Amino acid sequence: MPAEIGRDELEEIIRRVQNGSGDDFQKLYHLYSKPIYNFIWRLIGSTEDAEDLTQETFLKVHSELRNLREPAQFRFWLYRIARNEVYQKLRRSQRVAEVSIDDEDANYYSFLADEAPDLDPEKLVLSRELSEVVDRTLREMTPKYRDVFILAVFQKLSYEEITHVVGRSLLSVKTDIYRARLAVKDALNRYLRRNG
Amino acid sequence: MNCREVQIHLSAWVDGNLEAELEGSVRSHLSSCDRCGRFLQEIRGLNRLVQNVPPELDPPERIWRRIEARLETGVSRPTPVPPSIFDWRDRLSLPALRFALPALVLLIGLSVYFLYDSENLERKEKAQVLAELNQFQLQVEGNPFQRAVSTSNPFFRVDLEAERNPFEGRSAEQ
């Protein structure tokens, strides 16, 4: 939830939108467009697609919000719509990886070292290169891990909310975030080793 | 609880999502396991790093304008909006247009200059031709004021024409 708004106020805005208030829909858009745009951008890696899909997400919110019974569930409902829009787009453009999201047996992390060397992020300079390493690692990751990691670390959704967004159990979400975290840590370690 | 299980819980801990009932056993494991202690330090640092790079992007204003336009038309879910005139301001930011616009201004400027210059040239040429014609007229017909006086008298004109008899002139030259 954006810091500048309380839960009660948000629920009130949602109810007014459900009753047809255009001004409140605009408020809702301005409250959530930035996190949703960034969420989509991190998933899809293109600002142009992120623009189109943010637009489609909020249009869908506008047309479907009246069906949301519990305004308290708005946030994860919104992220679920955004994520669905992304995967529909990826399916349409056939850019989705051949691996199934539910393929538990696939060894996506064979490249991970058993013992990751020490990483001391305190000493790291926050550079563009590092952000590229993180981005690239996330994009190379299977969606199963990437989505939950982005939702937890960048979007700061609770694990409970994430279970609703991705439709998996708490244990599965927790384990997948851990695996994604290992992958990002390993990628950064390898980058640091290469660059001294 | 083995190290792998503890590390999964530690991953949830740094995100603020560790179940309260597990906290005690995780703390207990940490107090006696250097490896998991190091892991906790690493992933805490990693979280700080990842959250700070890259900075979040601001969504462009045109997204809301497009949404508004779509809502006004009452179309809930048509195909993505193609580039159109209503968001021309955003399109100006495209690199191609950044070059195309100054080029267009330059082209218009040059066209105006050459158009003006050609008109000017035409005016000069006309003036020159007129001047030459006047000169020629003076040479051939003499001073028009004198002629006006002389032609007003038909008898005088006859005399004048007689004076201009080319044969007479030629014989005089001879």
Short mmCIF file of N, CA and C in Angstrom, two decimals, chain A residues 25-26 29 33-34 37-38 41-42 47 51-52 54-56 58-60 62-63 85 88 115 117-119 121-122 124 126-128 130-131 134-135 149 152-154 156 158-159 170 174-175 177-179 181-182 184-185 188, chain B residues 3-4 7-15 17-19 22 35 38-39 41-64 66-68 70-71 75-81:
data_model
loop_
_atom_site.label_atom_id
_atom_site.label_comp_id
_atom_site.label_asym_id
_atom_site.label_seq_id
_atom_site.Cartn_x
_atom_site.Cartn_y
_atom_site.Cartn_z
N PHE A 25 -11.18 7.04 -9.43
CA PHE A 25 -10.41 6.09 -10.24
C PHE A 25 -9.07 6.70 -10.61
N GLN A 26 -9.08 7.98 -10.91
CA GLN A 26 -7.82 8.66 -11.24
C GLN A 26 -6.89 8.66 -10.01
N TYR A 29 -5.42 5.31 -9.74
CA TYR A 29 -4.37 5.16 -10.75
C TYR A 29 -3.07 5.81 -10.27
N SER A 33 -0.04 3.42 -10.04
CA SER A 33 0.55 3.27 -11.38
C SER A 33 2.05 3.04 -11.33
N LYS A 34 2.73 3.71 -10.40
CA LYS A 34 4.19 3.56 -10.36
C LYS A 34 4.61 2.14 -9.95
N TYR A 37 3.60 -0.21 -12.85
CA TYR A 37 4.44 0.00 -14.04
C TYR A 37 5.82 -0.65 -13.83
N ASN A 38 6.40 -0.45 -12.65
CA ASN A 38 7.72 -1.03 -12.38
C ASN A 38 7.67 -2.55 -12.26
N TRP A 41 7.39 -3.73 -15.79
CA TRP A 41 8.67 -3.50 -16.47
C TRP A 41 9.73 -4.52 -16.05
N ARG A 42 9.77 -4.85 -14.76
CA ARG A 42 10.76 -5.83 -14.31
C ARG A 42 10.43 -7.23 -14.85
N THR A 47 10.10 -0.93 -21.56
CA THR A 47 9.27 0.17 -21.07
C THR A 47 8.05 0.38 -21.98
N GLU A 51 4.27 0.20 -20.63
CA GLU A 51 3.26 1.26 -20.79
C GLU A 51 1.93 0.66 -21.24
N ASP A 52 2.00 -0.14 -22.30
CA ASP A 52 0.76 -0.74 -22.83
C ASP A 52 0.07 -1.60 -21.79
N THR A 54 0.42 -1.55 -18.48
CA THR A 54 -0.09 -0.77 -17.34
C THR A 54 -1.45 -0.19 -17.73
N GLN A 55 -1.51 0.31 -18.95
CA GLN A 55 -2.78 0.84 -19.47
C GLN A 55 -3.86 -0.25 -19.44
N GLU A 56 -3.54 -1.42 -19.96
CA GLU A 56 -4.53 -2.51 -20.02
C GLU A 56 -4.93 -2.97 -18.62
N PHE A 58 -5.06 -1.16 -15.84
CA PHE A 58 -5.98 -0.22 -15.18
C PHE A 58 -7.34 -0.16 -15.89
N LEU A 59 -7.34 -0.40 -17.17
CA LEU A 59 -8.64 -0.48 -17.85
C LEU A 59 -9.43 -1.69 -17.35
N LYS A 60 -8.70 -2.75 -17.11
CA LYS A 60 -9.38 -3.95 -16.59
C LYS A 60 -9.85 -3.70 -15.15
N HIS A 62 -10.76 -0.89 -13.99
CA HIS A 62 -11.94 -0.03 -14.11
C HIS A 62 -13.19 -0.85 -14.44
N SER A 63 -13.03 -1.82 -15.33
CA SER A 63 -14.22 -2.56 -15.75
C SER A 63 -14.60 -3.67 -14.76
N GLU A 85 -1.87 -9.93 -17.31
CA GLU A 85 -1.69 -9.16 -18.54
C GLU A 85 -0.31 -9.44 -19.15
N GLN A 88 -0.28 -12.97 -20.66
CA GLN A 88 -1.06 -13.00 -21.91
C GLN A 88 -0.25 -12.40 -23.04
N GLU A 115 28.58 -23.75 -2.66
CA GLU A 115 28.96 -22.83 -1.60
C GLU A 115 29.22 -21.45 -2.22
N PRO A 117 30.53 -17.87 -2.48
CA PRO A 117 31.55 -17.12 -1.73
C PRO A 117 30.91 -15.94 -1.01
N ASP A 118 31.65 -15.43 -0.07
CA ASP A 118 31.12 -14.32 0.72
C ASP A 118 30.80 -13.11 -0.14
N LEU A 119 29.73 -12.51 0.18
CA LEU A 119 29.33 -11.30 -0.54
C LEU A 119 29.23 -10.20 0.49
N PRO A 121 27.95 -6.75 0.46
CA PRO A 121 27.30 -5.68 -0.30
C PRO A 121 27.59 -4.29 0.27
N GLU A 122 27.98 -4.24 1.55
CA GLU A 122 28.28 -2.93 2.14
C GLU A 122 29.39 -2.23 1.37
N LEU A 124 30.01 -2.60 -1.79
CA LEU A 124 29.73 -2.45 -3.24
C LEU A 124 29.32 -1.03 -3.59
N LEU A 126 26.98 1.21 -5.78
CA LEU A 126 25.72 0.96 -6.48
C LEU A 126 25.83 1.50 -7.90
N SER A 127 26.18 0.67 -8.78
CA SER A 127 26.45 1.12 -10.14
C SER A 127 25.40 0.58 -11.10
N ARG A 128 25.42 1.18 -12.26
CA ARG A 128 24.52 0.73 -13.30
C ARG A 128 24.80 -0.72 -13.69
N LEU A 130 25.82 -3.11 -11.86
CA LEU A 130 25.22 -4.04 -10.89
C LEU A 130 23.73 -4.20 -11.13
N SER A 131 23.10 -3.08 -11.42
CA SER A 131 21.65 -3.17 -11.66
C SER A 131 21.39 -4.01 -12.90
N VAL A 134 21.59 -7.62 -11.93
CA VAL A 134 20.36 -8.04 -11.24
C VAL A 134 19.24 -8.23 -12.25
N ASP A 135 19.08 -7.25 -13.13
CA ASP A 135 18.01 -7.33 -14.14
C ASP A 135 18.17 -8.55 -15.02
N PHE A 149 9.96 -13.28 -6.33
CA PHE A 149 11.08 -12.48 -5.82
C PHE A 149 10.80 -10.99 -6.03
N ALA A 152 8.12 -9.80 -3.66
CA ALA A 152 8.54 -9.70 -2.26
C ALA A 152 9.56 -8.60 -2.03
N VAL A 153 10.58 -8.56 -2.90
CA VAL A 153 11.72 -7.67 -2.64
C VAL A 153 11.49 -6.26 -3.19
N PHE A 154 10.97 -6.16 -4.41
CA PHE A 154 10.79 -4.83 -5.00
C PHE A 154 9.43 -4.24 -4.63
N LYS A 156 7.41 -5.35 -2.23
CA LYS A 156 7.19 -5.48 -0.78
C LYS A 156 5.79 -5.98 -0.41
N SER A 158 3.43 -8.84 1.11
CA SER A 158 3.64 -9.89 2.11
C SER A 158 3.57 -11.24 1.40
N TYR A 159 4.20 -12.26 2.02
CA TYR A 159 4.17 -13.60 1.41
C TYR A 159 2.71 -14.07 1.28
N LEU A 170 1.90 -21.09 0.61
CA LEU A 170 2.88 -20.26 1.32
C LEU A 170 4.27 -20.92 1.30
N LYS A 174 7.56 -19.27 -0.33
CA LYS A 174 8.72 -19.04 0.54
C LYS A 174 9.98 -19.71 -0.03
N THR A 175 9.83 -20.92 -0.49
CA THR A 175 10.97 -21.67 -1.03
C THR A 175 11.45 -21.05 -2.34
N ILE A 177 11.15 -17.91 -3.30
CA ILE A 177 11.84 -16.64 -3.04
C ILE A 177 13.27 -16.92 -2.58
N TYR A 178 13.42 -17.92 -1.76
CA TYR A 178 14.76 -18.30 -1.29
C TYR A 178 15.64 -18.70 -2.48
N ARG A 179 15.10 -19.51 -3.38
CA ARG A 179 15.89 -19.96 -4.55
C ARG A 179 16.25 -18.78 -5.46
N ARG A 181 16.58 -15.75 -4.52
CA ARG A 181 17.57 -14.94 -3.79
C ARG A 181 18.96 -15.54 -3.95
N LEU A 182 19.06 -16.85 -3.89
CA LEU A 182 20.35 -17.51 -4.10
C LEU A 182 20.89 -17.21 -5.49
N VAL A 184 20.27 -14.62 -7.46
CA VAL A 184 20.72 -13.22 -7.59
C VAL A 184 22.05 -13.04 -6.84
N LYS A 185 22.13 -13.63 -5.68
CA LYS A 185 23.37 -13.53 -4.88
C LYS A 185 24.54 -14.14 -5.65
N LEU A 188 25.63 -11.92 -8.59
CA LEU A 188 26.41 -10.77 -8.14
C LEU A 188 27.81 -11.19 -7.71
N CYS B 3 20.42 -26.77 7.99
CA CYS B 3 20.84 -25.44 7.51
C CYS B 3 19.97 -24.94 6.34
N ARG B 4 19.63 -25.86 5.44
CA ARG B 4 18.85 -25.42 4.29
C ARG B 4 17.47 -24.90 4.72
N GLN B 7 17.88 -21.58 6.30
CA GLN B 7 18.16 -20.50 5.33
C GLN B 7 16.89 -20.08 4.57
N ILE B 8 16.01 -21.01 4.34
CA ILE B 8 14.72 -20.65 3.72
C ILE B 8 13.96 -19.72 4.66
N HIS B 9 13.99 -20.05 5.95
CA HIS B 9 13.31 -19.19 6.92
C HIS B 9 14.01 -17.83 7.06
N LEU B 10 15.33 -17.85 6.96
CA LEU B 10 16.07 -16.57 7.05
C LEU B 10 15.72 -15.67 5.86
N SER B 11 15.55 -16.29 4.71
CA SER B 11 15.16 -15.53 3.52
C SER B 11 13.82 -14.83 3.77
N ALA B 12 12.90 -15.54 4.41
CA ALA B 12 11.60 -14.94 4.75
C ALA B 12 11.77 -13.88 5.85
N TRP B 13 12.73 -14.12 6.73
CA TRP B 13 12.96 -13.18 7.84
C TRP B 13 13.37 -11.80 7.31
N VAL B 14 14.34 -11.79 6.37
CA VAL B 14 14.80 -10.48 5.87
C VAL B 14 13.69 -9.74 5.10
N ASP B 15 12.68 -10.47 4.65
CA ASP B 15 11.54 -9.81 4.01
C ASP B 15 10.44 -9.48 5.02
N ASN B 17 8.77 -11.68 6.81
CA ASN B 17 7.66 -12.62 6.64
C ASN B 17 7.86 -13.96 7.36
N LEU B 18 8.73 -13.96 8.36
CA LEU B 18 8.91 -15.22 9.09
C LEU B 18 7.76 -15.40 10.09
N GLU B 19 7.19 -16.59 10.08
CA GLU B 19 6.10 -16.87 11.02
C GLU B 19 6.63 -16.77 12.45
N LEU B 22 8.16 -19.67 14.35
CA LEU B 22 9.44 -20.24 13.91
C LEU B 22 10.65 -19.43 14.38
N ARG B 35 27.81 -20.64 9.61
CA ARG B 35 27.47 -20.65 8.18
C ARG B 35 26.14 -19.93 7.95
N ARG B 38 26.50 -16.21 8.52
CA ARG B 38 27.07 -15.51 7.36
C ARG B 38 26.02 -15.34 6.27
N PHE B 39 25.26 -16.40 6.08
CA PHE B 39 24.20 -16.34 5.05
C PHE B 39 23.22 -15.20 5.35
N GLN B 41 23.81 -12.44 7.01
CA GLN B 41 24.47 -11.16 6.70
C GLN B 41 24.45 -10.89 5.20
N GLU B 42 24.76 -11.91 4.45
CA GLU B 42 24.82 -11.76 2.98
C GLU B 42 23.47 -11.35 2.39
N ILE B 43 22.44 -12.04 2.82
CA ILE B 43 21.14 -11.75 2.18
C ILE B 43 20.55 -10.44 2.68
N ARG B 44 20.93 -10.02 3.88
CA ARG B 44 20.51 -8.68 4.33
C ARG B 44 21.15 -7.62 3.44
N GLY B 45 22.45 -7.78 3.21
CA GLY B 45 23.17 -6.84 2.33
C GLY B 45 22.61 -6.87 0.92
N LEU B 46 22.33 -8.07 0.46
CA LEU B 46 21.78 -8.24 -0.89
C LEU B 46 20.44 -7.51 -1.03
N ASN B 47 19.61 -7.63 -0.02
CA ASN B 47 18.30 -6.95 -0.05
C ASN B 47 18.47 -5.44 -0.18
N ARG B 48 19.40 -4.90 0.62
CA ARG B 48 19.63 -3.45 0.55
C ARG B 48 20.12 -3.06 -0.84
N LEU B 49 21.02 -3.88 -1.37
CA LEU B 49 21.59 -3.59 -2.69
C LEU B 49 20.52 -3.64 -3.79
N VAL B 50 19.79 -4.71 -3.79
CA VAL B 50 18.80 -4.95 -4.85
C VAL B 50 17.69 -3.91 -4.81
N GLN B 51 17.32 -3.49 -3.60
CA GLN B 51 16.24 -2.51 -3.50
C GLN B 51 16.67 -1.12 -3.98
N ASN B 52 17.99 -0.89 -3.99
CA ASN B 52 18.45 0.44 -4.38
C ASN B 52 18.84 0.56 -5.84
N VAL B 53 19.08 -0.55 -6.50
CA VAL B 53 19.44 -0.46 -7.91
C VAL B 53 18.56 -1.39 -8.72
N PRO B 54 18.09 -0.98 -9.86
CA PRO B 54 18.11 0.39 -10.35
C PRO B 54 16.98 1.19 -9.73
N PRO B 55 17.02 2.50 -9.82
CA PRO B 55 15.92 3.30 -9.25
C PRO B 55 14.62 2.99 -9.98
N GLU B 56 13.54 3.19 -9.27
CA GLU B 56 12.24 2.93 -9.89
C GLU B 56 11.95 3.94 -10.99
N LEU B 57 11.27 3.48 -12.02
CA LEU B 57 10.92 4.36 -13.14
C LEU B 57 9.58 5.04 -12.87
N ASP B 58 9.44 6.25 -13.35
CA ASP B 58 8.15 6.93 -13.26
C ASP B 58 7.34 6.59 -14.51
N PRO B 59 6.11 6.18 -14.32
CA PRO B 59 5.31 5.89 -15.53
C PRO B 59 5.02 7.17 -16.29
N PRO B 60 5.15 7.16 -17.62
CA PRO B 60 4.88 8.38 -18.41
C PRO B 60 3.42 8.81 -18.28
N GLU B 61 3.23 10.12 -18.34
CA GLU B 61 1.87 10.70 -18.21
C GLU B 61 0.92 10.22 -19.30
N ARG B 62 1.50 9.88 -20.44
CA ARG B 62 0.64 9.49 -21.57
C ARG B 62 -0.19 8.24 -21.26
N ILE B 63 0.25 7.44 -20.31
CA ILE B 63 -0.54 6.23 -20.00
C ILE B 63 -1.92 6.64 -19.51
N TRP B 64 -1.94 7.63 -18.59
CA TRP B 64 -3.24 8.08 -18.07
C TRP B 64 -4.07 8.72 -19.17
N ARG B 66 -4.08 8.01 -22.28
CA ARG B 66 -4.63 6.94 -23.11
C ARG B 66 -5.81 6.25 -22.40
N ILE B 67 -5.63 6.03 -21.12
CA ILE B 67 -6.72 5.39 -20.35
C ILE B 67 -7.97 6.27 -20.41
N GLU B 68 -7.77 7.56 -20.17
CA GLU B 68 -8.90 8.51 -20.23
C GLU B 68 -9.58 8.45 -21.58
N ARG B 70 -9.60 6.06 -23.73
CA ARG B 70 -10.32 4.79 -23.90
C ARG B 70 -11.62 4.77 -23.10
N LEU B 71 -11.57 5.35 -21.91
CA LEU B 71 -12.79 5.36 -21.08
C LEU B 71 -13.85 6.27 -21.69
N VAL B 75 -14.97 2.10 -24.63
CA VAL B 75 -14.45 0.79 -25.05
C VAL B 75 -13.65 0.22 -23.89
N SER B 76 -14.12 -0.89 -23.37
CA SER B 76 -13.46 -1.41 -22.17
C SER B 76 -12.17 -2.15 -22.49
N ARG B 77 -12.14 -2.82 -23.63
CA ARG B 77 -10.94 -3.62 -23.88
C ARG B 77 -10.64 -3.80 -25.37
N PRO B 78 -10.37 -2.73 -26.05
CA PRO B 78 -9.97 -2.89 -27.44
C PRO B 78 -8.48 -3.23 -27.56
N THR B 79 -8.02 -3.30 -28.78
CA THR B 79 -6.60 -3.59 -29.00
C THR B 79 -5.77 -2.39 -28.55
N PRO B 80 -4.46 -2.60 -28.27
CA PRO B 80 -3.63 -1.48 -27.80
C PRO B 80 -3.72 -0.28 -28.73
N VAL B 81 -3.70 0.89 -28.12
CA VAL B 81 -3.86 2.12 -28.89
C VAL B 81 -2.64 2.35 -29.76
#
